[in-house]
Amino acid sequence: MTDPTPQRHHAIDYVELAVTDLDRSKRFYAEAFGWEFTDYGPGYAGFRDARGGAAEAGGLALADAVRTGGGPLVLLFSTDLDATLEAVTRAGGRVVDGPYEFPGGRRFHFTDPDGTELGVWSER
């Protein structure tokens, strides 16, 4: 039997870019790279990249300012969010947000020992 989800455990799954003008950014990425968008409200749009298909590769998140030095927020997928949260903290990561629920499941953000922020999400 094959796994019904296309995500792989602990693999980079989704990249979220902070933007200060969502419409301008959507126009830019559509024109520059051919990305297609799905709006999820006034402050967020998921994107499908040039690989095609229905799966989103990331999203544009409206923000007051763009993080400098941190770049995009990389999201990892987990089949067991609570176990991953424990593993992150045991390894020396610091949880900075969550876990919290969102329309697709649950997620938390953490910083690694160097201070780089990443996120982990799960369908449950």
JSON list of C-alpha atoms in Angstrom, two decimals:
[
{"chain": "A", "resi": 1, "resn": "MET", "atom": "CA", "xyz": [0.00, 0.00, 0.00]},
{"chain": "A", "resi": 2, "resn": "THR", "atom": "CA", "xyz": [1.33, 3.46, -0.87]},
{"chain": "A", "resi": 3, "resn": "ASP", "atom": "CA", "xyz": [1.23, 6.47, 1.42]},
{"chain": "A", "resi": 4, "resn": "PRO", "atom": "CA", "xyz": [-1.72, 8.71, 0.41]},
{"chain": "A", "resi": 5, "resn": "THR", "atom": "CA", "xyz": [0.17, 11.96, 1.15]},
{"chain": "A", "resi": 6, "resn": "PRO", "atom": "CA", "xyz": [2.81, 13.32, -1.23]},
{"chain": "A", "resi": 7, "resn": "GLN", "atom": "CA", "xyz": [4.80, 14.74, 1.70]},
{"chain": "A", "resi": 8, "resn": "ARG", "atom": "CA", "xyz": [7.87, 13.03, 3.07]},
{"chain": "A", "resi": 9, "resn": "HIS", "atom": "CA", "xyz": [8.62, 12.93, 6.79]},
{"chain": "A", "resi": 10, "resn": "HIS", "atom": "CA", "xyz": [11.17, 15.62, 7.81]},
{"chain": "A", "resi": 11, "resn": "ALA", "atom": "CA", "xyz": [11.73, 16.75, 4.20]},
{"chain": "A", "resi": 12, "resn": "ILE", "atom": "CA", "xyz": [11.61, 20.40, 3.17]},
{"chain": "A", "resi": 13, "resn": "ASP", "atom": "CA", "xyz": [8.01, 20.73, 2.08]},
{"chain": "A", "resi": 14, "resn": "TYR", "atom": "CA", "xyz": [6.98, 24.36, 1.66]},
{"chain": "A", "resi": 15, "resn": "VAL", "atom": "CA", "xyz": [8.67, 27.76, 1.45]},
{"chain": "A", "resi": 16, "resn": "GLU", "atom": "CA", "xyz": [6.90, 30.86, 2.75]},
{"chain": "A", "resi": 17, "resn": "LEU", "atom": "CA", "xyz": [8.02, 34.31, 1.62]},
{"chain": "A", "resi": 18, "resn": "ALA", "atom": "CA", "xyz": [7.15, 37.40, 3.65]},
{"chain": "A", "resi": 19, "resn": "VAL", "atom": "CA", "xyz": [5.99, 40.27, 1.41]},
{"chain": "A", "resi": 20, "resn": "THR", "atom": "CA", "xyz": [4.82, 43.81, 2.14]},
{"chain": "A", "resi": 21, "resn": "ASP", "atom": "CA", "xyz": [2.52, 44.12, -0.92]},
{"chain": "A", "resi": 22, "resn": "LEU", "atom": "CA", "xyz": [0.76, 40.88, -1.81]},
{"chain": "A", "resi": 23, "resn": "ASP", "atom": "CA", "xyz": [-0.65, 41.97, -5.18]},
{"chain": "A", "resi": 24, "resn": "ARG", "atom": "CA", "xyz": [2.68, 43.39, -6.35]},
{"chain": "A", "resi": 25, "resn": "SER", "atom": "CA", "xyz": [4.51, 40.25, -5.28]},
{"chain": "A", "resi": 26, "resn": "LYS", "atom": "CA", "xyz": [2.00, 37.96, -7.01]},
{"chain": "A", "resi": 27, "resn": "ARG", "atom": "CA", "xyz": [2.44, 39.94, -10.22]},
{"chain": "A", "resi": 28, "resn": "PHE", "atom": "CA", "xyz": [6.22, 39.75, -9.94]},
{"chain": "A", "resi": 29, "resn": "TYR", "atom": "CA", "xyz": [6.44, 36.00, -9.30]},
{"chain": "A", "resi": 30, "resn": "ALA", "atom": "CA", "xyz": [3.81, 35.21, -11.94]},
{"chain": "A", "resi": 31, "resn": "GLU", "atom": "CA", "xyz": [5.67, 37.25, -14.52]},
{"chain": "A", "resi": 32, "resn": "ALA", "atom": "CA", "xyz": [9.21, 36.29, -13.55]},
{"chain": "A", "resi": 33, "resn": "PHE", "atom": "CA", "xyz": [8.69, 32.58, -12.89]},
{"chain": "A", "resi": 34, "resn": "GLY", "atom": "CA", "xyz": [5.24, 31.60, -14.11]},
{"chain": "A", "resi": 35, "resn": "TRP", "atom": "CA", "xyz": [3.94, 30.82, -10.63]},
{"chain": "A", "resi": 36, "resn": "GLU", "atom": "CA", "xyz": [0.17, 30.42, -10.19]},
{"chain": "A", "resi": 37, "resn": "PHE", "atom": "CA", "xyz": [-1.61, 31.50, -7.01]},
{"chain": "A", "resi": 38, "resn": "THR", "atom": "CA", "xyz": [-4.49, 30.51, -4.77]},
{"chain": "A", "resi": 39, "resn": "ASP", "atom": "CA", "xyz": [-5.71, 33.28, -2.47]},
{"chain": "A", "resi": 40, "resn": "TYR", "atom": "CA", "xyz": [-6.53, 32.26, 1.10]},
{"chain": "A", "resi": 41, "resn": "GLY", "atom": "CA", "xyz": [-7.76, 35.64, 2.27]},
{"chain": "A", "resi": 42, "resn": "PRO", "atom": "CA", "xyz": [-6.40, 39.17, 2.13]},
{"chain": "A", "resi": 43, "resn": "GLY", "atom": "CA", "xyz": [-3.02, 38.31, 3.63]},
{"chain": "A", "resi": 44, "resn": "TYR", "atom": "CA", "xyz": [-1.95, 35.01, 2.10]},
{"chain": "A", "resi": 45, "resn": "ALA", "atom": "CA", "xyz": [-1.60, 33.35, -1.29]},
{"chain": "A", "resi": 46, "resn": "GLY", "atom": "CA", "xyz": [-0.28, 29.86, -1.90]},
{"chain": "A", "resi": 47, "resn": "PHE", "atom": "CA", "xyz": [1.77, 29.27, -5.05]},
{"chain": "A", "resi": 48, "resn": "ARG", "atom": "CA", "xyz": [2.35, 26.44, -7.44]},
{"chain": "A", "resi": 49, "resn": "ASP", "atom": "CA", "xyz": [5.72, 26.66, -9.15]},
{"chain": "A", "resi": 50, "resn": "ALA", "atom": "CA", "xyz": [6.89, 25.65, -12.60]},
{"chain": "A", "resi": 51, "resn": "ARG", "atom": "CA", "xyz": [6.80, 21.94, -11.72]},
{"chain": "A", "resi": 52, "resn": "GLY", "atom": "CA", "xyz": [3.05, 22.07, -12.31]},
{"chain": "A", "resi": 53, "resn": "GLY", "atom": "CA", "xyz": [0.45, 19.89, -10.68]},
{"chain": "A", "resi": 54, "resn": "ALA", "atom": "CA", "xyz": [-1.96, 20.75, -7.91]},
{"chain": "A", "resi": 55, "resn": "ALA", "atom": "CA", "xyz": [0.49, 20.73, -4.98]},
{"chain": "A", "resi": 56, "resn": "GLU", "atom": "CA", "xyz": [1.63, 24.08, -3.68]},
{"chain": "A", "resi": 57, "resn": "ALA", "atom": "CA", "xyz": [5.36, 24.70, -3.27]},
{"chain": "A", "resi": 58, "resn": "GLY", "atom": "CA", "xyz": [4.95, 27.66, -0.94]},
{"chain": "A", "resi": 59, "resn": "GLY", "atom": "CA", "xyz": [3.13, 30.83, -0.09]},
{"chain": "A", "resi": 60, "resn": "LEU", "atom": "CA", "xyz": [3.36, 34.59, 0.08]},
{"chain": "A", "resi": 61, "resn": "ALA", "atom": "CA", "xyz": [2.51, 35.93, 3.53]},
{"chain": "A", "resi": 62, "resn": "LEU", "atom": "CA", "xyz": [1.65, 39.61, 3.99]},
{"chain": "A", "resi": 63, "resn": "ALA", "atom": "CA", "xyz": [3.87, 41.19, 6.65]},
{"chain": "A", "resi": 64, "resn": "ASP", "atom": "CA", "xyz": [4.56, 44.68, 7.99]},
{"chain": "A", "resi": 65, "resn": "ALA", "atom": "CA", "xyz": [8.24, 44.13, 7.25]},
{"chain": "A", "resi": 66, "resn": "VAL", "atom": "CA", "xyz": [10.38, 41.49, 5.65]},
{"chain": "A", "resi": 67, "resn": "ARG", "atom": "CA", "xyz": [12.79, 39.60, 7.90]},
{"chain": "A", "resi": 68, "resn": "THR", "atom": "CA", "xyz": [16.34, 40.53, 7.13]},
{"chain": "A", "resi": 69, "resn": "GLY", "atom": "CA", "xyz": [19.04, 37.97, 7.58]},
{"chain": "A", "resi": 70, "resn": "GLY", "atom": "CA", "xyz": [16.53, 35.16, 7.99]},
{"chain": "A", "resi": 71, "resn": "GLY", "atom": "CA", "xyz": [15.18, 34.89, 4.45]},
{"chain": "A", "resi": 72, "resn": "PRO", "atom": "CA", "xyz": [12.17, 32.75, 3.60]},
{"chain": "A", "resi": 73, "resn": "LEU", "atom": "CA", "xyz": [10.52, 30.57, 6.22]},
{"chain": "A", "resi": 74, "resn": "VAL", "atom": "CA", "xyz": [11.25, 26.93, 5.36]},
{"chain": "A", "resi": 75, "resn": "LEU", "atom": "CA", "xyz": [8.57, 24.47, 6.48]},
{"chain": "A", "resi": 76, "resn": "LEU", "atom": "CA", "xyz": [9.20, 20.79, 7.09]},
{"chain": "A", "resi": 77, "resn": "PHE", "atom": "CA", "xyz": [6.49, 18.12, 7.08]},
{"chain": "A", "resi": 78, "resn": "SER", "atom": "CA", "xyz": [6.02, 15.67, 9.95]},
{"chain": "A", "resi": 79, "resn": "THR", "atom": "CA", "xyz": [3.83, 12.61, 10.30]},
{"chain": "A", "resi": 80, "resn": "ASP", "atom": "CA", "xyz": [3.88, 13.14, 14.10]},
{"chain": "A", "resi": 81, "resn": "LEU", "atom": "CA", "xyz": [4.10, 16.81, 15.08]},
{"chain": "A", "resi": 82, "resn": "ASP", "atom": "CA", "xyz": [4.35, 16.19, 18.82]},
{"chain": "A", "resi": 83, "resn": "ALA", "atom": "CA", "xyz": [7.26, 13.76, 18.43]},
{"chain": "A", "resi": 84, "resn": "THR", "atom": "CA", "xyz": [9.02, 16.20, 16.10]},
{"chain": "A", "resi": 85, "resn": "LEU", "atom": "CA", "xyz": [8.50, 19.04, 18.58]},
{"chain": "A", "resi": 86, "resn": "GLU", "atom": "CA", "xyz": [10.12, 16.92, 21.28]},
{"chain": "A", "resi": 87, "resn": "ALA", "atom": "CA", "xyz": [13.01, 15.98, 18.98]},
{"chain": "A", "resi": 88, "resn": "VAL", "atom": "CA", "xyz": [13.62, 19.64, 18.03]},
{"chain": "A", "resi": 89, "resn": "THR", "atom": "CA", "xyz": [13.77, 20.79, 21.65]},
{"chain": "A", "resi": 90, "resn": "ARG", "atom": "CA", "xyz": [15.89, 17.79, 22.68]},
{"chain": "A", "resi": 91, "resn": "ALA", "atom": "CA", "xyz": [18.38, 18.62, 19.92]},
{"chain": "A", "resi": 92, "resn": "GLY", "atom": "CA", "xyz": [18.72, 22.21, 21.13]},
{"chain": "A", "resi": 93, "resn": "GLY", "atom": "CA", "xyz": [16.08, 24.03, 19.08]},
{"chain": "A", "resi": 94, "resn": "ARG", "atom": "CA", "xyz": [13.89, 26.68, 20.71]},
{"chain": "A", "resi": 95, "resn": "VAL", "atom": "CA", "xyz": [10.16, 26.76, 19.95]},
{"chain": "A", "resi": 96, "resn": "VAL", "atom": "CA", "xyz": [9.16, 30.36, 19.16]},
{"chain": "A", "resi": 97, "resn": "ASP", "atom": "CA", "xyz": [5.51, 29.86, 18.08]},
{"chain": "A", "resi": 98, "resn": "GLY", "atom": "CA", "xyz": [2.96, 27.12, 18.58]},
{"chain": "A", "resi": 99, "resn": "PRO", "atom": "CA", "xyz": [2.07, 24.47, 18.13]},
{"chain": "A", "resi": 100, "resn": "TYR", "atom": "CA", "xyz": [-1.11, 25.96, 16.70]},
{"chain": "A", "resi": 101, "resn": "GLU", "atom": "CA", "xyz": [-3.88, 24.87, 14.38]},
{"chain": "A", "resi": 102, "resn": "PHE", "atom": "CA", "xyz": [-4.36, 26.26, 10.87]},
{"chain": "A", "resi": 103, "resn": "PRO", "atom": "CA", "xyz": [-6.77, 25.24, 8.08]},
{"chain": "A", "resi": 104, "resn": "GLY", "atom": "CA", "xyz": [-4.45, 22.45, 6.85]},
{"chain": "A", "resi": 105, "resn": "GLY", "atom": "CA", "xyz": [-3.50, 20.92, 10.22]},
{"chain": "A", "resi": 106, "resn": "ARG", "atom": "CA", "xyz": [-1.09, 21.95, 12.98]},
{"chain": "A", "resi": 107, "resn": "ARG", "atom": "CA", "xyz": [2.27, 23.69, 12.98]},
{"chain": "A", "resi": 108, "resn": "PHE", "atom": "CA", "xyz": [5.02, 25.19, 15.11]},
{"chain": "A", "resi": 109, "resn": "HIS", "atom": "CA", "xyz": [8.04, 27.42, 14.49]},
{"chain": "A", "resi": 110, "resn": "PHE", "atom": "CA", "xyz": [11.46, 27.00, 16.04]},
{"chain": "A", "resi": 111, "resn": "THR", "atom": "CA", "xyz": [14.93, 28.45, 15.85]},
{"chain": "A", "resi": 112, "resn": "ASP", "atom": "CA", "xyz": [17.95, 26.26, 15.38]},
{"chain": "A", "resi": 113, "resn": "PRO", "atom": "CA", "xyz": [21.06, 26.79, 17.50]},
{"chain": "A", "resi": 114, "resn": "ASP", "atom": "CA", "xyz": [22.25, 29.54, 15.13]},
{"chain": "A", "resi": 115, "resn": "GLY", "atom": "CA", "xyz": [18.92, 31.38, 15.38]},
{"chain": "A", "resi": 116, "resn": "THR", "atom": "CA", "xyz": [17.52, 30.47, 11.94]},
{"chain": "A", "resi": 117, "resn": "GLU", "atom": "CA", "xyz": [13.75, 30.14, 12.11]},
{"chain": "A", "resi": 118, "resn": "LEU", "atom": "CA", "xyz": [11.99, 27.19, 10.48]},
{"chain": "A", "resi": 119, "resn": "GLY", "atom": "CA", "xyz": [8.55, 25.67, 10.80]},
{"chain": "A", "resi": 120, "resn": "VAL", "atom": "CA", "xyz": [7.14, 22.17, 10.96]},
{"chain": "A", "resi": 121, "resn": "TRP", "atom": "CA", "xyz": [3.59, 21.22, 9.98]},
{"chain": "A", "resi": 122, "resn": "SER", "atom": "CA", "xyz": [1.44, 18.12, 10.14]},
{"chain": "A", "resi": 123, "resn": "GLU", "atom": "CA", "xyz": [-1.98, 17.21, 8.85]},
{"chain": "A", "resi": 124, "resn": "ARG", "atom": "CA", "xyz": [-2.97, 16.34, 12.46]}
]
